[in-house]
mmCIF file of C-alpha atoms (C1' of nucleotides) in Angstrom:
data_model
loop_
_atom_site.group_PDB
_atom_site.id
_atom_site.type_symbol
_atom_site.label_atom_id
_atom_site.label_comp_id
_atom_site.label_asym_id
_atom_site.label_seq_id
_atom_site.Cartn_x
_atom_site.Cartn_y
_atom_site.Cartn_z
ATOM 1 C CA MET Z 1 18.127 12.527 13.789
ATOM 2 C CA ARG Z 2 19.374 11.376 10.262
ATOM 3 C CA PHE Z 3 16.719 10.332 7.842
ATOM 4 C CA GLU Z 4 17.967 7.002 7.616
ATOM 5 C CA ASP Z 5 17.518 6.479 11.425
ATOM 6 C CA CYS Z 6 13.843 7.903 11.582
ATOM 7 C CA LEU Z 7 11.519 4.619 12.358
ATOM 8 C CA CYS Z 8 8.314 5.679 10.410
ATOM 9 C CA PHE Z 9 10.846 5.700 7.213
ATOM 10 C CA GLN Z 10 12.185 2.433 8.326
ATOM 11 C CA LEU Z 11 9.043 1.085 8.778
ATOM 12 C CA ALA Z 12 7.542 2.052 5.357
ATOM 13 C CA CYS Z 13 10.612 0.631 3.481
ATOM 14 C CA LEU Z 14 10.160 -2.690 5.065
ATOM 15 C CA SER Z 15 6.583 -2.909 4.657
ATOM 16 C CA ARG Z 16 6.983 -2.259 1.042
ATOM 17 C CA SER Z 17 9.458 -4.620 0.769
ATOM 18 C CA LEU Z 18 7.185 -7.651 2.280
ATOM 19 C CA SER Z 19 4.473 -6.638 -0.066
ATOM 20 C CA ARG Z 20 6.506 -6.908 -2.964
ATOM 21 C CA THR Z 21 7.607 -10.782 -1.446
ATOM 22 C CA TYR Z 22 4.013 -11.646 -1.954
ATOM 23 C CA ARG Z 23 3.416 -9.405 -5.287
ATOM 24 C CA ASP Z 24 5.765 -11.271 -6.951
ATOM 25 C CA ARG Z 25 4.065 -14.890 -6.071
ATOM 26 C CA ILE Z 26 0.606 -13.958 -6.736
ATOM 27 C CA ALA Z 27 1.379 -11.711 -9.895
ATOM 28 C CA PRO Z 28 0.869 -14.855 -12.017
ATOM 29 C CA HIS Z 29 -2.394 -15.313 -10.475
ATOM 30 C CA GLY Z 30 -3.456 -11.543 -11.914
ATOM 31 C CA LEU Z 31 -3.663 -10.009 -8.311
ATOM 32 C CA THR Z 32 -2.338 -7.107 -6.673
ATOM 33 C CA GLN Z 33 -1.130 -7.673 -2.864
ATOM 34 C CA ALA Z 34 -3.950 -5.383 -1.507
ATOM 35 C CA GLN Z 35 -6.634 -7.930 -3.534
ATOM 36 C CA PHE Z 36 -4.715 -10.551 -2.140
ATOM 37 C CA PHE Z 37 -5.168 -9.491 0.966
ATOM 38 C CA MET Z 38 -8.681 -9.105 0.823
ATOM 39 C CA LEU Z 39 -9.444 -12.226 -0.490
ATOM 40 C CA ILE Z 40 -7.186 -13.927 2.671
ATOM 41 C CA ALA Z 41 -9.774 -11.869 4.845
ATOM 42 C CA LEU Z 42 -12.756 -12.834 2.817
ATOM 43 C CA TYR Z 43 -11.513 -16.831 2.789
ATOM 44 C CA GLU Z 44 -11.905 -15.950 6.923
ATOM 45 C CA GLU Z 45 -15.121 -14.375 7.047
ATOM 46 C CA ASP Z 46 -17.190 -14.871 3.156
ATOM 47 C CA GLY Z 47 -20.372 -12.952 3.457
ATOM 48 C CA ALA Z 48 -18.659 -9.837 5.414
ATOM 49 C CA PRO Z 49 -20.383 -6.371 4.813
ATOM 50 C CA PRO Z 50 -17.759 -4.088 3.531
ATOM 51 C CA SER Z 51 -17.697 -2.077 6.730
ATOM 52 C CA ARG Z 52 -16.390 -5.213 8.274
ATOM 53 C CA LEU Z 53 -13.605 -5.676 5.817
ATOM 54 C CA SER Z 54 -13.090 -2.099 6.324
ATOM 55 C CA GLN Z 55 -12.303 -2.822 10.031
ATOM 56 C CA LYS Z 56 -10.697 -6.210 9.549
ATOM 57 C CA THR Z 57 -8.178 -4.649 7.007
ATOM 58 C CA ARG Z 58 -7.783 -1.531 8.656
ATOM 59 C CA LEU Z 59 -8.434 0.215 5.111
ATOM 60 C CA ASP Z 60 -10.604 3.378 4.754
ATOM 61 C CA ARG Z 61 -14.079 2.456 3.255
ATOM 62 C CA PRO Z 62 -13.279 4.454 -0.060
ATOM 63 C CA THR Z 63 -10.563 2.090 -0.612
ATOM 64 C CA VAL Z 64 -12.593 -1.147 0.714
ATOM 65 C CA THR Z 65 -15.281 0.229 -2.571
ATOM 66 C CA GLY Z 66 -12.346 0.646 -4.928
ATOM 67 C CA LEU Z 67 -10.853 -3.113 -4.184
ATOM 68 C CA LEU Z 68 -14.078 -4.619 -4.222
ATOM 69 C CA ASP Z 69 -14.770 -2.665 -7.346
ATOM 70 C CA ARG Z 70 -11.535 -4.558 -9.060
ATOM 71 C CA LEU Z 71 -12.088 -7.997 -7.264
ATOM 72 C CA GLU Z 72 -15.812 -7.911 -8.698
ATOM 73 C CA ARG Z 73 -14.735 -6.837 -12.429
ATOM 74 C CA ASP Z 74 -12.457 -9.547 -12.164
ATOM 75 C CA GLY Z 75 -14.532 -12.717 -11.207
ATOM 76 C CA TRP Z 76 -13.292 -13.042 -7.502
ATOM 77 C CA VAL Z 77 -16.175 -11.627 -5.701
ATOM 78 C CA GLU Z 78 -20.006 -10.840 -5.686
ATOM 79 C CA ARG Z 79 -21.636 -8.094 -4.021
ATOM 80 C CA ARG Z 80 -25.379 -9.419 -2.671
ATOM 81 C CA SER Z 81 -27.829 -7.328 -1.012
ATOM 82 C CA ASP Z 82 -28.871 -7.556 2.426
ATOM 83 C CA PRO Z 83 -32.389 -8.341 3.068
ATOM 84 C CA ALA Z 84 -32.319 -8.003 6.488
ATOM 85 C CA ASP Z 85 -31.082 -4.023 5.914
ATOM 86 C CA ARG Z 86 -31.378 -2.448 2.444
ATOM 87 C CA ARG Z 87 -28.163 -0.043 2.943
ATOM 88 C CA SER Z 88 -26.176 -3.259 3.913
ATOM 89 C CA LEU Z 89 -24.251 -5.064 1.293
ATOM 90 C CA ARG Z 90 -22.569 -8.718 1.827
ATOM 91 C CA VAL Z 91 -19.546 -9.769 -0.439
ATOM 92 C CA PHE Z 92 -19.065 -13.597 -1.288
ATOM 93 C CA LEU Z 93 -16.348 -15.201 -2.867
ATOM 94 C CA THR Z 94 -16.868 -16.980 -6.370
ATOM 95 C CA ALA Z 95 -16.597 -20.319 -7.316
ATOM 96 C CA LYS Z 96 -13.283 -19.051 -9.230
ATOM 97 C CA ALA Z 97 -12.182 -17.928 -5.456
ATOM 98 C CA TRP Z 98 -12.957 -21.326 -3.789
ATOM 99 C CA ARG Z 99 -11.066 -23.006 -6.689
ATOM 100 C CA HIS Z 100 -7.945 -20.851 -5.484
ATOM 101 C CA GLN Z 101 -8.241 -21.040 -2.401
ATOM 102 C CA GLU Z 102 -5.925 -23.978 -1.639
ATOM 103 C CA SER Z 103 -3.263 -22.281 -3.650
ATOM 104 C CA LEU Z 104 -3.273 -19.017 -2.852
ATOM 105 C CA CYS Z 105 -3.453 -20.043 1.191
ATOM 106 C CA ALA Z 106 -0.089 -21.892 0.055
ATOM 107 C CA VAL Z 107 1.561 -18.967 -1.181
ATOM 108 C CA TYR Z 108 0.036 -17.411 2.265
ATOM 109 C CA GLU Z 109 1.547 -19.756 4.697
ATOM 110 C CA GLU Z 110 4.673 -20.042 2.511
ATOM 111 C CA VAL Z 111 5.307 -16.160 2.727
ATOM 112 C CA ASN Z 112 4.626 -15.803 6.308
ATOM 113 C CA GLY Z 113 7.111 -18.721 7.094
ATOM 114 C CA LEU Z 114 9.702 -17.242 5.335
ATOM 115 C CA PHE Z 115 9.473 -14.264 7.811
ATOM 116 C CA MET Z 116 8.401 -16.032 10.812
ATOM 117 C CA GLU Z 117 11.389 -18.687 10.156
ATOM 118 C CA LYS Z 118 13.754 -15.844 10.932
ATOM 119 C CA PHE Z 119 12.777 -15.400 14.813
ATOM 120 C CA SER Z 120 12.978 -17.757 17.544
ATOM 121 C CA PRO Z 121 9.326 -17.679 19.248
ATOM 122 C CA GLU Z 122 10.419 -15.602 21.993
ATOM 123 C CA GLU Z 123 11.977 -13.104 19.573
ATOM 124 C CA TRP Z 124 8.639 -13.359 17.416
ATOM 125 C CA GLN Z 125 7.031 -12.040 20.913
ATOM 126 C CA ALA Z 126 8.951 -9.432 21.779
ATOM 127 C CA PHE Z 127 8.382 -7.945 18.267
ATOM 128 C CA ARG Z 128 5.093 -7.982 18.167
ATOM 129 C CA ALA Z 129 5.029 -6.747 21.783
ATOM 130 C CA PHE Z 130 7.187 -3.849 19.906
ATOM 131 C CA LEU Z 131 5.056 -2.926 17.196
ATOM 132 C CA ASP Z 132 1.835 -2.781 19.977
ATOM 133 C CA ARG Z 133 3.615 -0.954 21.702
ATOM 134 C CA LEU Z 134 3.842 1.768 18.952
ATOM 135 C CA ARG Z 135 0.254 1.154 17.766
ATOM 136 C CA ASP Z 136 -1.725 3.346 19.733
ATOM 137 C CA ASP Z 137 -1.819 7.524 20.838
ATOM 138 C CA HIS Z 138 -0.139 9.682 18.634
ATOM 139 C CA MET K 1 -2.359 -17.809 10.160
ATOM 140 C CA ARG K 2 -5.051 -15.802 10.776
ATOM 141 C CA PHE K 3 -5.437 -12.408 9.219
ATOM 142 C CA GLU K 4 -4.406 -10.414 11.959
ATOM 143 C CA ASP K 5 -1.431 -12.158 12.747
ATOM 144 C CA CYS K 6 0.398 -11.163 9.298
ATOM 145 C CA LEU K 7 3.146 -9.446 10.103
ATOM 146 C CA CYS K 8 3.291 -7.736 6.704
ATOM 147 C CA PHE K 9 -0.379 -6.554 7.371
ATOM 148 C CA GLN K 10 0.992 -5.181 11.227
ATOM 149 C CA LEU K 11 3.424 -3.257 9.405
ATOM 150 C CA ALA K 12 1.495 -1.956 6.466
ATOM 151 C CA CYS K 13 -1.229 -0.655 9.361
ATOM 152 C CA LEU K 14 1.535 0.591 11.851
ATOM 153 C CA SER K 15 3.123 2.170 8.897
ATOM 154 C CA ARG K 16 0.097 3.863 7.571
ATOM 155 C CA SER K 17 -0.305 5.051 11.364
ATOM 156 C CA LEU K 18 2.898 6.503 11.902
ATOM 157 C CA SER K 19 2.871 8.495 8.799
ATOM 158 C CA ARG K 20 -0.594 10.271 9.669
ATOM 159 C CA THR K 21 0.990 11.252 12.972
ATOM 160 C CA TYR K 22 3.329 13.528 10.881
ATOM 161 C CA ARG K 23 0.614 14.321 8.286
ATOM 162 C CA ASP K 24 -1.741 15.592 10.926
ATOM 163 C CA ARG K 25 1.202 18.283 11.912
ATOM 164 C CA ILE K 26 2.478 19.026 8.535
ATOM 165 C CA ALA K 27 -0.583 19.397 6.698
ATOM 166 C CA PRO K 28 -0.635 23.000 7.837
ATOM 167 C CA HIS K 29 2.461 23.679 6.206
ATOM 168 C CA GLY K 30 0.735 22.364 2.937
ATOM 169 C CA LEU K 31 2.968 19.505 2.637
ATOM 170 C CA THR K 32 2.167 15.555 2.596
ATOM 171 C CA GLN K 33 4.055 13.259 4.638
ATOM 172 C CA ALA K 34 5.967 11.820 1.595
ATOM 173 C CA GLN K 35 6.647 15.601 0.654
ATOM 174 C CA PHE K 36 7.664 16.519 3.944
ATOM 175 C CA PHE K 37 10.286 13.081 4.081
ATOM 176 C CA MET K 38 12.021 14.245 0.727
ATOM 177 C CA LEU K 39 12.322 17.569 2.536
ATOM 178 C CA ILE K 40 13.918 16.118 5.421
ATOM 179 C CA ALA K 41 16.334 14.607 3.085
ATOM 180 C CA LEU K 42 17.345 17.758 0.981
ATOM 181 C CA TYR K 43 18.104 19.513 4.230
ATOM 182 C CA GLU K 44 20.830 16.626 4.774
ATOM 183 C CA GLU K 45 21.783 16.748 1.117
ATOM 184 C CA ASP K 46 21.030 19.993 -0.622
ATOM 185 C CA GLY K 47 21.855 19.668 -4.172
ATOM 186 C CA ALA K 48 21.625 16.037 -4.603
ATOM 187 C CA PRO K 49 20.411 14.690 -8.131
ATOM 188 C CA PRO K 50 17.317 12.550 -8.353
ATOM 189 C CA SER K 51 18.841 9.356 -8.721
ATOM 190 C CA ARG K 52 20.524 9.903 -5.327
ATOM 191 C CA LEU K 53 17.104 10.774 -3.667
ATOM 192 C CA SER K 54 15.685 7.462 -4.960
ATOM 193 C CA GLN K 55 18.191 5.950 -3.413
ATOM 194 C CA LYS K 56 18.043 7.815 -0.250
ATOM 195 C CA THR K 57 14.082 7.603 0.130
ATOM 196 C CA ARG K 58 14.253 3.929 -1.464
ATOM 197 C CA LEU K 59 11.585 5.216 -3.620
ATOM 198 C CA ASP K 60 10.897 4.124 -7.273
ATOM 199 C CA ARG K 61 12.494 7.148 -9.727
ATOM 200 C CA PRO K 62 9.241 7.651 -11.467
ATOM 201 C CA THR K 63 7.975 8.531 -7.993
ATOM 202 C CA VAL K 64 10.646 10.720 -6.765
ATOM 203 C CA THR K 65 10.019 12.699 -10.556
ATOM 204 C CA GLY K 66 6.283 13.043 -9.430
ATOM 205 C CA LEU K 67 7.061 14.297 -5.463
ATOM 206 C CA LEU K 68 9.487 16.747 -7.013
ATOM 207 C CA ASP K 69 7.302 18.223 -9.349
ATOM 208 C CA ARG K 70 4.405 18.731 -7.174
ATOM 209 C CA LEU K 71 7.268 19.993 -4.707
ATOM 210 C CA GLU K 72 8.580 22.280 -7.006
ATOM 211 C CA ARG K 73 4.492 23.434 -8.686
ATOM 212 C CA ASP K 74 4.369 24.346 -4.672
ATOM 213 C CA GLY K 75 7.884 26.214 -4.825
ATOM 214 C CA TRP K 76 9.827 24.023 -2.187
ATOM 215 C CA VAL K 77 12.583 23.009 -4.464
ATOM 216 C CA GLU K 78 13.937 23.910 -8.031
ATOM 217 C CA ARG K 79 15.592 21.675 -10.719
ATOM 218 C CA ARG K 80 18.705 22.817 -12.109
ATOM 219 C CA SER K 81 20.866 21.329 -15.004
ATOM 220 C CA ASP K 82 23.940 19.551 -13.903
ATOM 221 C CA PRO K 83 26.847 21.516 -16.127
ATOM 222 C CA ALA K 84 29.182 18.379 -16.103
ATOM 223 C CA ASP K 85 26.500 15.951 -17.003
ATOM 224 C CA ARG K 86 23.774 17.045 -19.138
ATOM 225 C CA ARG K 87 21.797 14.165 -18.825
ATOM 226 C CA SER K 88 21.648 14.908 -14.789
ATOM 227 C CA LEU K 89 20.075 17.255 -12.869
ATOM 228 C CA ARG K 90 20.397 18.444 -9.180
ATOM 229 C CA VAL K 91 17.949 19.476 -6.877
ATOM 230 C CA PHE K 92 18.236 22.356 -4.572
ATOM 231 C CA LEU K 93 15.956 23.988 -2.042
ATOM 232 C CA THR K 94 14.374 27.006 -2.229
ATOM 233 C CA ALA K 95 14.578 30.209 -0.039
ATOM 234 C CA LYS K 96 11.124 29.207 1.082
ATOM 235 C CA ALA K 97 12.291 25.422 2.159
ATOM 236 C CA TRP K 98 15.596 27.149 4.218
ATOM 237 C CA ARG K 99 12.676 29.353 5.739
ATOM 238 C CA HIS K 100 10.252 26.677 7.090
ATOM 239 C CA GLN K 101 13.420 24.555 7.905
ATOM 240 C CA GLU K 102 13.648 25.314 11.696
ATOM 241 C CA SER K 103 9.886 24.913 12.175
ATOM 242 C CA LEU K 104 9.739 21.659 10.029
ATOM 243 C CA CYS K 105 12.899 19.872 11.534
ATOM 244 C CA ALA K 106 10.972 20.604 14.618
ATOM 245 C CA VAL K 107 8.050 18.613 13.753
ATOM 246 C CA TYR K 108 10.739 15.847 12.781
ATOM 247 C CA GLU K 109 12.334 15.827 15.924
ATOM 248 C CA GLU K 110 9.099 16.205 17.860
ATOM 249 C CA VAL K 111 7.746 13.002 16.049
ATOM 250 C CA ASN K 112 10.329 11.168 16.125
ATOM 251 C CA GLY K 113 10.613 11.705 20.066
ATOM 252 C CA LEU K 114 7.607 10.629 20.432
ATOM 253 C CA PHE K 115 8.223 6.902 19.214
ATOM 254 C CA MET K 116 11.587 6.537 20.588
ATOM 255 C CA GLU K 117 10.585 7.585 24.198
ATOM 256 C CA LYS K 118 8.235 4.563 24.204
ATOM 257 C CA PHE K 119 11.442 2.413 24.226
ATOM 258 C CA SER K 120 14.396 1.948 26.378
ATOM 259 C CA PRO K 121 17.988 2.212 24.224
ATOM 260 C CA GLU K 122 18.168 -1.227 24.897
ATOM 261 C CA GLU K 123 14.988 -1.777 23.258
ATOM 262 C CA TRP K 124 15.724 0.154 20.491
ATOM 263 C CA GLN K 125 18.544 -1.523 19.442
ATOM 264 C CA ALA K 126 16.675 -4.782 19.739
ATOM 265 C CA PHE K 127 13.818 -3.325 17.352
ATOM 266 C CA ARG K 128 16.187 -2.283 14.888
ATOM 267 C CA ALA K 129 18.000 -5.057 14.749
ATOM 268 C CA PHE K 130 14.439 -7.310 14.337
ATOM 269 C CA LEU K 131 13.803 -4.482 11.438
ATOM 270 C CA ASP K 132 17.144 -5.264 9.812
ATOM 271 C CA ARG K 133 16.822 -9.227 9.773
ATOM 272 C CA LEU K 134 13.459 -8.630 7.993
ATOM 273 C CA ARG K 135 15.071 -6.253 5.609
ATOM 274 C CA ASP K 136 16.910 -8.645 3.065
ATOM 275 C CA ASP K 137 16.808 -11.103 0.496
ATOM 276 C CA HIS K 138 12.717 -12.419 0.114
ATOM 277 C "C1'" DC X 1 34.962 6.763 -35.266
ATOM 278 C "C1'" DA X 2 30.694 3.906 -35.406
ATOM 279 C "C1'" DA X 3 27.606 1.021 -33.203
ATOM 280 C "C1'" DC X 4 26.428 -0.624 -29.079
ATOM 281 C "C1'" DA X 5 25.236 -0.431 -24.294
ATOM 282 C "C1'" DT X 6 24.487 2.432 -20.047
ATOM 283 C "C1'" DC X 7 23.083 5.966 -17.335
ATOM 284 C "C1'" DT X 8 19.735 10.165 -16.876
ATOM 285 C "C1'" DA X 9 15.179 11.669 -16.059
ATOM 286 C "C1'" DT X 10 10.750 11.126 -17.527
ATOM 287 C "C1'" DT X 11 5.918 9.629 -19.269
ATOM 288 C "C1'" DA X 12 1.945 6.858 -19.603
ATOM 289 C "C1'" DG X 13 -1.030 3.387 -17.119
ATOM 290 C "C1'" DC X 14 -2.354 0.970 -13.390
ATOM 291 C "C1'" DA X 15 -3.743 0.262 -8.337
ATOM 292 C "C1'" DT X 16 -3.646 1.956 -3.040
ATOM 293 C "C1'" DG X 17 -4.981 5.106 0.160
ATOM 294 C "C1'" DC X 18 -6.983 9.044 1.939
ATOM 295 C "C1'" DA X 19 -10.654 13.276 3.066
ATOM 296 C "C1'" DC X 20 -14.341 15.128 1.668
ATOM 297 C "C1'" DA X 21 -18.919 15.315 -0.025
ATOM 298 C "C1'" DC X 22 -23.250 12.728 -1.254
ATOM 299 C "C1'" DT X 23 -27.561 9.533 -1.379
ATOM 300 C "C1'" DA X 24 -30.238 5.649 0.550
ATOM 301 C "C1'" DT X 25 -31.819 3.723 4.597
ATOM 302 C "C1'" DT X 26 -32.284 2.834 9.302
ATOM 303 C "C1'" DT X 27 -32.568 4.470 14.417
ATOM 304 C "C1'" DT X 28 -33.390 7.669 17.392
ATOM 305 C "C1'" DT X 29 -35.796 11.736 19.639
ATOM 306 C "C1'" DG X 30 -38.872 15.063 20.660
ATOM 307 C "C1'" DC B 1 -45.568 10.002 14.238
ATOM 308 C "C1'" DA B 2 -42.356 13.562 12.092
ATOM 309 C "C1'" DA B 3 -37.946 15.653 12.623
ATOM 310 C "C1'" DA B 4 -33.465 14.626 13.576
ATOM 311 C "C1'" DA B 5 -29.254 12.062 13.870
ATOM 312 C "C1'" DA B 6 -26.383 7.986 12.896
ATOM 313 C "C1'" DT B 7 -25.157 4.209 9.367
ATOM 314 C "C1'" DA B 8 -24.377 2.053 4.682
ATOM 315 C "C1'" DG B 9 -22.004 2.162 0.927
ATOM 316 C "C1'" DT B 10 -20.363 5.158 -2.848
ATOM 317 C "C1'" DG B 11 -18.233 9.484 -6.114
ATOM 318 C "C1'" DT B 12 -14.751 12.571 -6.419
ATOM 319 C "C1'" DG B 13 -10.132 14.233 -6.378
ATOM 320 C "C1'" DC B 14 -5.735 14.130 -4.964
ATOM 321 C "C1'" DA B 15 -1.414 11.883 -4.008
ATOM 322 C "C1'" DT B 16 2.114 8.103 -3.734
ATOM 323 C "C1'" DG B 17 4.068 3.851 -5.763
ATOM 324 C "C1'" DC B 18 4.798 0.603 -8.853
ATOM 325 C "C1'" DT B 19 5.607 -1.172 -14.114
ATOM 326 C "C1'" DA B 20 6.783 -0.801 -18.659
ATOM 327 C "C1'" DA B 21 8.196 1.871 -22.361
ATOM 328 C "C1'" DT B 22 10.495 6.322 -23.795
ATOM 329 C "C1'" DA B 23 13.728 10.161 -25.227
ATOM 330 C "C1'" DG B 24 18.410 12.058 -24.895
ATOM 331 C "C1'" DA B 25 23.321 11.906 -23.258
ATOM 332 C "C1'" DT B 26 27.064 9.540 -22.129
ATOM 333 C "C1'" DG B 27 30.344 5.347 -22.002
ATOM 334 C "C1'" DT B 28 32.383 1.248 -23.920
ATOM 335 C "C1'" DT B 29 34.439 -1.741 -27.767
ATOM 336 C "C1'" DG B 30 34.767 -3.444 -31.810
#
DNA sequence: CAACATCTATTAGCATGCACACTATTTTTG
DNA sequence: CAAAAATAGTGTGCATGCTAATAGATGTTG
């Protein structure tokens, strides 16, 4: 099989390409694409522990630790200890993050809309089914 | 749109997942997935300059430089200067790389086969068309 | 021919993303 | 209850992948 036809190669290219679409729009906010996605996850689940964020974003825990480090450094989130379990933390969005919510979620919806509008609902369903079929058991 | 339904997120997860499938099989050879793909590209175009490899793999040139650094360090490739243009280099596979060709290409075909067999030819064509539709103009 | 632009590859700096190992805490088990 | 196992988060080291800036060589243009 020719290299250009390799599915893994094509998916990797496409994934980087889509990430760039977000990146270009959120760079003015001082966020990277991965940080942006973590914030979107937190807008849905403010106060989640890192383990939950790792599960939700399907990133390893050391990766989440690093992301949270930089988000905390830049004042987007705050780690608070969990009184119920001293091993655990809970991650909370700061006032700054809530101030940017509308603007960031608008970018999120806008870019998702750019992708969605290229397909009919039936095509989307079929596409999603293809992705799901590839997801498991290698 | 819920975070889990975001196409960019799903593609990124899937891309990492597929990469892992190659990684598990080529780690014993002492190669990473990106290095492995670069070798596959070179089996098709031995002697190509870095600029061509950057185009072929759709990676930035600094990324290609780093990949070639590590491949050369580990004895897989060799950079030779181009007599016709002293700015240019040409990248050649070493004897070691050719010795591993059969084995590495077997992994390549095996894993691609794992993915391909999940779809009928018509489904593959439809899937590829979806990917192509997303590729351009963001 | 000389100034300028372009093209080659690279370096530096940063942020992921991963495997591995580690500490602290909690839970389980004998 | 004490020992072992499991869990939460982190530190380390490495390999991508990117942007911006750089050095050298070639092409272009006045």
